[in-house]
């Protein structure tokens, strides 16, 4: 058979075993299952997300960037439901288990998890092509959850933060742009997305529907609209664009990336027009980019948008 | 960008969207998160498991076998805690999304899930080297959960079913043995492990500690013993071996595989010697293979076993 050197069990113990202390964790890492105490009178929101080398990130990406992207993207799904985070599990597949990789990965993962108030409670570590899955668990009162369904004609279409930065950050990585304040900002937006948890919680009772932007605002707004058989009229001048994106890409490319770039992990939500004044008091910046229409489809300054244009992992490339 | 042909969203909808109907599922597949209603007054047991092509299964393995191994192995962790199954999520990474693969996989997965009374509530489908992760969720009263910790000196060491079959099944696949009743049985034990859910539930209040056998009984019993700083004396003649394993491998190889073969997904548990008569009334066959000792380490017919000999994904091969 084989002689363990720096074995799976030892690795997991060394880097992850201390991470799961919380009153809601009856039993953490190290048994066949973790034992968790659900919040009473709330429903549990769960979502699982996978990052695969070569599909979602470039070979050689720093482990701390993988930790921040994985948790940022996963926890963003809780934000989009208006849920508060509780626990997550990690399925980690590595070609080789080295301390040089695991130490910065685990350190970064635990630091981000603490900042997001979410506890690592279990996992599986296996050998294979580099890939990471996280399942996140959160809680929300069932009647307060922000679903994709629920938008109504006349509702405002809103987004948090700025759009397109993440796609521009990827571009700077692909083109190996020299470091600068602009490039650093854009790469940070790609490598370490900020889940809009505070806004998600604040939108309970305000938003009529909500989705996070992982495939580009056109594609994700499209999912939201499909759930209600409605359409939307967007005003391209209202798309929130960062100065860094504009400086790097120019207006036209910036707008294109804002619409179709994917992986911004901002929230796209709808709310009654009567709520417009409330939006300014939300904990994170929000822009109104359009309005819900009874006419299916999305129109940009009145022109129909053909196809969603979002990112589909299994889409065939067309030239 | 790209034009979706048989896109991710359509695939997921087509094959998995109908799977999540249950009173405990407030919102199933298709939103940012599933919304789940936890059982009151119980703790939630969760575990995540990954299967990677080339590490856990041979390239070209039939999708229905991957479905049965994935769910069998994952749900086995719930059995080992004495938990009843509730929900699972699926993270599926595929080089290419084809109906020829997805249809038999999904059909098999849903059929097995229904048989195990566990509901698919969410997932993520991505492109990359073939790999599958499942996270399972179950429920158990906190004081009834079967942990690895809790064995006491004098307790009986017990296992369900028979050991070593799964390792023999792998051998028949590696050697491309011609089909026979024996080969079919052993391959079925490898491809479609049976989680011992009924026994896990019945062991609440009987077992003092429990683990499922995923790395070979010596290794997994070793984890159980390490949790209590105890040892065990095993009697090699009491290892439960199937007639098919004996026919294929002979006694000596059968015993070796029973001890170190891994992936049997039987339960290994301890219980007070006073419970011996109760064991016959358990819903699945149980064998007493030894007794807990205050002397650390595992002895086979009195001879110390050196090293666990179980399967460690990151162990260095030693010749």
Short mmCIF file of C-alpha atoms in Angstrom, two decimals, chain A residues 44-302:
data_model
loop_
_atom_site.label_atom_id
_atom_site.label_comp_id
_atom_site.label_asym_id
_atom_site.label_seq_id
_atom_site.Cartn_x
_atom_site.Cartn_y
_atom_site.Cartn_z
CA UNK A 44 -31.97 27.79 5.89
CA UNK A 45 -30.61 29.19 2.63
CA UNK A 46 -28.01 26.92 0.98
CA UNK A 47 -25.93 27.25 -2.17
CA UNK A 48 -22.95 25.36 -3.58
CA UNK A 49 -20.38 26.89 -5.96
CA UNK A 50 -17.36 25.44 -7.73
CA UNK A 51 -14.21 27.10 -9.11
CA UNK A 52 -12.19 25.03 -11.60
CA UNK A 53 -8.67 25.86 -12.76
CA UNK A 54 -8.69 26.85 -16.41
CA UNK A 55 -12.44 27.50 -16.38
CA UNK A 56 -12.87 30.04 -13.59
CA UNK A 57 -9.29 31.03 -12.86
CA UNK A 58 -5.91 31.02 -14.57
CA UNK A 59 -3.35 28.35 -13.76
CA UNK A 60 -0.94 29.66 -11.12
CA UNK A 61 -3.48 31.89 -9.40
CA UNK A 62 -2.34 32.65 -5.85
CA UNK A 63 -4.10 30.46 -3.26
CA UNK A 64 -5.22 33.50 -1.26
CA UNK A 65 -7.02 34.83 -4.36
CA UNK A 66 -8.78 31.50 -4.78
CA UNK A 67 -9.91 31.65 -1.16
CA UNK A 68 -11.32 35.16 -1.57
CA UNK A 69 -13.03 34.43 -4.88
CA UNK A 70 -14.53 31.18 -3.63
CA UNK A 71 -15.96 32.68 -0.46
CA UNK A 72 -16.93 35.96 -2.10
CA UNK A 73 -18.86 34.23 -4.87
CA UNK A 74 -20.52 31.71 -2.54
CA UNK A 75 -21.54 34.12 0.19
CA UNK A 76 -22.90 36.45 -2.50
CA UNK A 77 -25.69 33.91 -3.01
CA UNK A 78 -26.68 34.36 0.64
CA UNK A 79 -26.65 38.14 0.19
CA UNK A 80 -28.92 37.75 -2.84
CA UNK A 81 -31.49 35.90 -0.69
CA UNK A 82 -31.32 38.44 2.14
CA UNK A 83 -29.87 35.71 4.39
CA UNK A 84 -27.30 36.13 7.13
CA UNK A 85 -24.34 33.70 6.87
CA UNK A 86 -23.88 30.83 9.31
CA UNK A 87 -21.64 27.97 8.09
CA UNK A 88 -19.78 26.67 5.07
CA UNK A 89 -18.11 23.47 3.96
CA UNK A 90 -15.18 23.12 1.58
CA UNK A 91 -14.45 20.40 -0.98
CA UNK A 92 -10.87 20.88 -2.08
CA UNK A 93 -9.27 18.93 -4.94
CA UNK A 94 -5.51 19.45 -5.31
CA UNK A 95 -2.89 17.91 -7.61
CA UNK A 96 -0.52 17.90 -4.66
CA UNK A 97 -0.98 18.84 -1.02
CA UNK A 98 1.85 21.17 -0.10
CA UNK A 99 2.24 23.47 2.84
CA UNK A 100 3.28 26.21 0.42
CA UNK A 101 -0.21 26.13 -1.06
CA UNK A 102 -2.32 25.15 1.94
CA UNK A 103 -0.92 27.59 4.46
CA UNK A 104 -1.74 30.82 2.58
CA UNK A 105 -5.01 29.34 1.32
CA UNK A 106 -6.23 28.33 4.78
CA UNK A 107 -5.02 31.52 6.44
CA UNK A 108 -6.79 33.66 3.87
CA UNK A 109 -9.94 31.53 3.90
CA UNK A 110 -10.32 31.69 7.67
CA UNK A 111 -9.62 35.43 7.79
CA UNK A 112 -12.26 36.15 5.13
CA UNK A 113 -14.71 33.75 6.75
CA UNK A 114 -14.30 35.55 10.07
CA UNK A 115 -14.84 38.91 8.38
CA UNK A 116 -18.02 37.58 6.76
CA UNK A 117 -19.14 35.92 10.02
CA UNK A 118 -19.37 32.46 8.47
CA UNK A 119 -17.80 29.33 10.05
CA UNK A 120 -16.00 26.48 8.32
CA UNK A 121 -17.65 23.30 9.66
CA UNK A 122 -16.51 20.49 7.38
CA UNK A 123 -14.88 19.47 4.17
CA UNK A 124 -13.27 16.88 1.97
CA UNK A 125 -9.75 17.01 0.56
CA UNK A 126 -8.92 14.89 -2.46
CA UNK A 127 -6.23 14.54 -5.07
CA UNK A 128 -6.95 15.64 -8.64
CA UNK A 129 -7.00 18.63 -10.98
CA UNK A 130 -7.27 21.85 -8.94
CA UNK A 131 -10.88 22.62 -8.10
CA UNK A 132 -12.70 24.09 -5.10
CA UNK A 133 -16.34 23.84 -4.04
CA UNK A 134 -17.92 25.69 -1.15
CA UNK A 135 -21.39 25.17 0.20
CA UNK A 136 -22.71 28.07 2.21
CA UNK A 137 -25.56 28.02 4.72
CA UNK A 138 -27.44 31.04 6.04
CA UNK A 139 -30.74 31.91 7.68
CA UNK A 140 -33.63 34.19 6.81
CA UNK A 141 -37.28 34.41 7.90
CA UNK A 142 -39.19 32.59 5.16
CA UNK A 143 -41.43 35.56 4.31
CA UNK A 144 -38.44 37.93 4.13
CA UNK A 145 -36.30 35.92 1.68
CA UNK A 146 -35.42 37.78 -1.53
CA UNK A 147 -36.35 35.53 -4.44
CA UNK A 148 -35.88 35.92 -8.16
CA UNK A 149 -39.65 35.90 -8.49
CA UNK A 150 -41.72 38.87 -7.40
CA UNK A 151 -40.94 41.86 -9.63
CA UNK A 152 -43.95 43.92 -10.75
CA UNK A 153 -44.56 46.30 -13.66
CA UNK A 154 -43.25 49.76 -12.79
CA UNK A 155 -40.67 48.49 -10.27
CA UNK A 156 -37.26 50.10 -10.41
CA UNK A 157 -34.32 47.95 -11.56
CA UNK A 158 -31.37 48.62 -9.26
CA UNK A 159 -27.79 47.40 -8.87
CA UNK A 160 -25.27 47.78 -6.07
CA UNK A 161 -21.70 49.06 -6.47
CA UNK A 162 -20.21 49.30 -9.95
CA UNK A 163 -20.38 46.84 -12.84
CA UNK A 164 -17.75 45.50 -15.24
CA UNK A 165 -14.74 45.84 -12.93
CA UNK A 166 -14.33 42.10 -12.50
CA UNK A 167 -14.26 41.44 -16.24
CA UNK A 168 -11.71 44.22 -16.65
CA UNK A 169 -9.64 42.69 -13.86
CA UNK A 170 -9.61 39.39 -15.73
CA UNK A 171 -8.54 41.24 -18.88
CA UNK A 172 -5.57 42.78 -17.08
CA UNK A 173 -4.55 39.30 -15.92
CA UNK A 174 -4.92 37.79 -19.39
CA UNK A 175 -2.88 40.66 -20.89
CA UNK A 176 -0.38 40.62 -18.03
CA UNK A 177 -0.71 44.36 -17.62
CA UNK A 178 1.97 46.01 -15.50
CA UNK A 179 0.90 46.88 -11.97
CA UNK A 180 -0.68 50.26 -11.31
CA UNK A 181 -3.33 51.60 -8.95
CA UNK A 182 -5.96 51.06 -11.65
CA UNK A 183 -4.83 47.52 -12.46
CA UNK A 184 -4.59 46.64 -8.78
CA UNK A 185 -8.12 47.87 -8.16
CA UNK A 186 -9.57 45.94 -11.09
CA UNK A 187 -7.72 42.75 -10.19
CA UNK A 188 -8.88 43.04 -6.60
CA UNK A 189 -12.46 43.29 -7.84
CA UNK A 190 -11.91 40.06 -9.79
CA UNK A 191 -9.92 38.21 -7.12
CA UNK A 192 -11.79 39.35 -4.01
CA UNK A 193 -15.43 40.12 -4.74
CA UNK A 194 -17.36 41.72 -1.88
CA UNK A 195 -20.64 39.94 -1.14
CA UNK A 196 -23.27 42.63 -0.53
CA UNK A 197 -24.48 41.10 2.73
CA UNK A 198 -25.42 44.36 4.44
CA UNK A 199 -27.50 45.49 1.49
CA UNK A 200 -29.08 42.05 1.18
CA UNK A 201 -30.24 42.23 4.80
CA UNK A 202 -31.39 45.83 4.40
CA UNK A 203 -33.43 44.90 1.32
CA UNK A 204 -35.72 42.58 3.33
CA UNK A 205 -39.13 44.19 2.94
CA UNK A 206 -37.89 46.60 0.25
CA UNK A 207 -36.85 44.51 -2.76
CA UNK A 208 -39.56 42.65 -4.67
CA UNK A 209 -36.99 40.37 -6.36
CA UNK A 210 -33.22 39.98 -6.19
CA UNK A 211 -30.38 38.09 -7.88
CA UNK A 212 -26.61 38.36 -7.67
CA UNK A 213 -24.64 39.17 -10.80
CA UNK A 214 -22.48 36.19 -11.67
CA UNK A 215 -23.13 35.98 -15.42
CA UNK A 216 -23.45 39.68 -16.31
CA UNK A 217 -26.36 41.97 -15.44
CA UNK A 218 -28.18 41.28 -18.71
CA UNK A 219 -28.12 37.51 -18.16
CA UNK A 220 -28.95 37.63 -14.45
CA UNK A 221 -31.67 40.26 -14.84
CA UNK A 222 -32.94 37.96 -17.60
CA UNK A 223 -33.33 35.12 -15.07
CA UNK A 224 -35.19 37.45 -12.73
CA UNK A 225 -37.52 38.59 -15.54
CA UNK A 226 -38.12 35.04 -16.79
CA UNK A 227 -39.36 34.15 -13.33
CA UNK A 228 -42.05 36.82 -13.59
CA UNK A 229 -42.69 36.79 -17.40
CA UNK A 230 -41.84 40.49 -17.51
CA UNK A 231 -39.37 42.74 -19.33
CA UNK A 232 -37.20 45.73 -18.49
CA UNK A 233 -36.18 49.04 -20.02
CA UNK A 234 -32.64 50.02 -19.08
CA UNK A 235 -30.88 53.36 -19.53
CA UNK A 236 -27.29 52.79 -20.52
CA UNK A 237 -26.12 56.13 -19.10
CA UNK A 238 -27.19 55.03 -15.62
CA UNK A 239 -24.95 51.96 -15.47
CA UNK A 240 -22.63 52.50 -12.49
CA UNK A 241 -19.02 52.43 -13.77
CA UNK A 242 -15.92 52.89 -11.67
CA UNK A 243 -13.38 55.58 -12.63
CA UNK A 244 -10.78 52.79 -12.80
CA UNK A 245 -12.85 50.84 -15.32
CA UNK A 246 -13.40 53.94 -17.44
CA UNK A 247 -9.70 54.79 -17.30
CA UNK A 248 -8.67 51.28 -18.32
CA UNK A 249 -11.30 50.44 -20.93
CA UNK A 250 -12.95 53.62 -22.16
CA UNK A 251 -16.70 54.23 -22.06
CA UNK A 252 -17.86 51.87 -24.81
CA UNK A 253 -15.90 48.82 -23.62
CA UNK A 254 -16.75 49.65 -20.01
CA UNK A 255 -20.47 49.64 -20.80
CA UNK A 256 -20.14 46.33 -22.68
CA UNK A 257 -18.34 44.70 -19.74
CA UNK A 258 -20.83 46.19 -17.29
CA UNK A 259 -23.68 44.55 -19.21
CA UNK A 260 -22.17 41.15 -20.00
CA UNK A 261 -18.96 40.80 -18.04
CA UNK A 262 -20.07 38.42 -15.30
CA UNK A 263 -18.67 37.75 -11.83
CA UNK A 264 -19.25 41.23 -10.42
CA UNK A 265 -21.19 39.68 -7.51
CA UNK A 266 -23.15 42.89 -7.11
CA UNK A 267 -26.88 42.58 -6.39
CA UNK A 268 -29.49 43.32 -9.04
CA UNK A 269 -32.90 43.89 -7.46
CA UNK A 270 -36.27 45.41 -8.10
CA UNK A 271 -38.35 47.57 -5.78
CA UNK A 272 -41.49 49.67 -6.03
CA UNK A 273 -40.89 53.16 -7.47
CA UNK A 274 -42.28 54.54 -4.19
CA UNK A 275 -39.16 53.21 -2.48
CA UNK A 276 -36.77 55.38 -4.51
CA UNK A 277 -35.99 57.70 -1.60
CA UNK A 278 -35.18 54.72 0.62
CA UNK A 279 -32.41 53.58 -1.69
CA UNK A 280 -30.05 56.37 -0.63
CA UNK A 281 -30.14 55.12 2.96
CA UNK A 282 -29.00 51.58 2.06
CA UNK A 283 -25.60 50.63 3.54
CA UNK A 284 -23.91 50.33 0.14
CA UNK A 285 -24.26 52.50 -3.00
CA UNK A 286 -27.19 51.63 -5.27
CA UNK A 287 -27.93 52.84 -8.81
CA UNK A 288 -31.32 52.76 -10.54
CA UNK A 289 -30.64 51.50 -14.07
CA UNK A 290 -34.16 50.99 -15.42
CA UNK A 291 -37.73 49.96 -14.84
CA UNK A 292 -39.80 46.78 -15.12
CA UNK A 293 -42.10 46.63 -18.16
CA UNK A 294 -44.98 44.33 -19.06
CA UNK A 295 -43.27 43.77 -22.47
CA UNK A 296 -40.95 40.74 -22.25
CA UNK A 297 -37.27 41.17 -23.12
CA UNK A 298 -34.66 43.73 -22.14
CA UNK A 299 -34.30 47.03 -24.00
CA UNK A 300 -31.30 49.34 -23.77
CA UNK A 301 -32.27 52.95 -24.45
CA UNK A 302 -35.28 51.49 -26.27
#
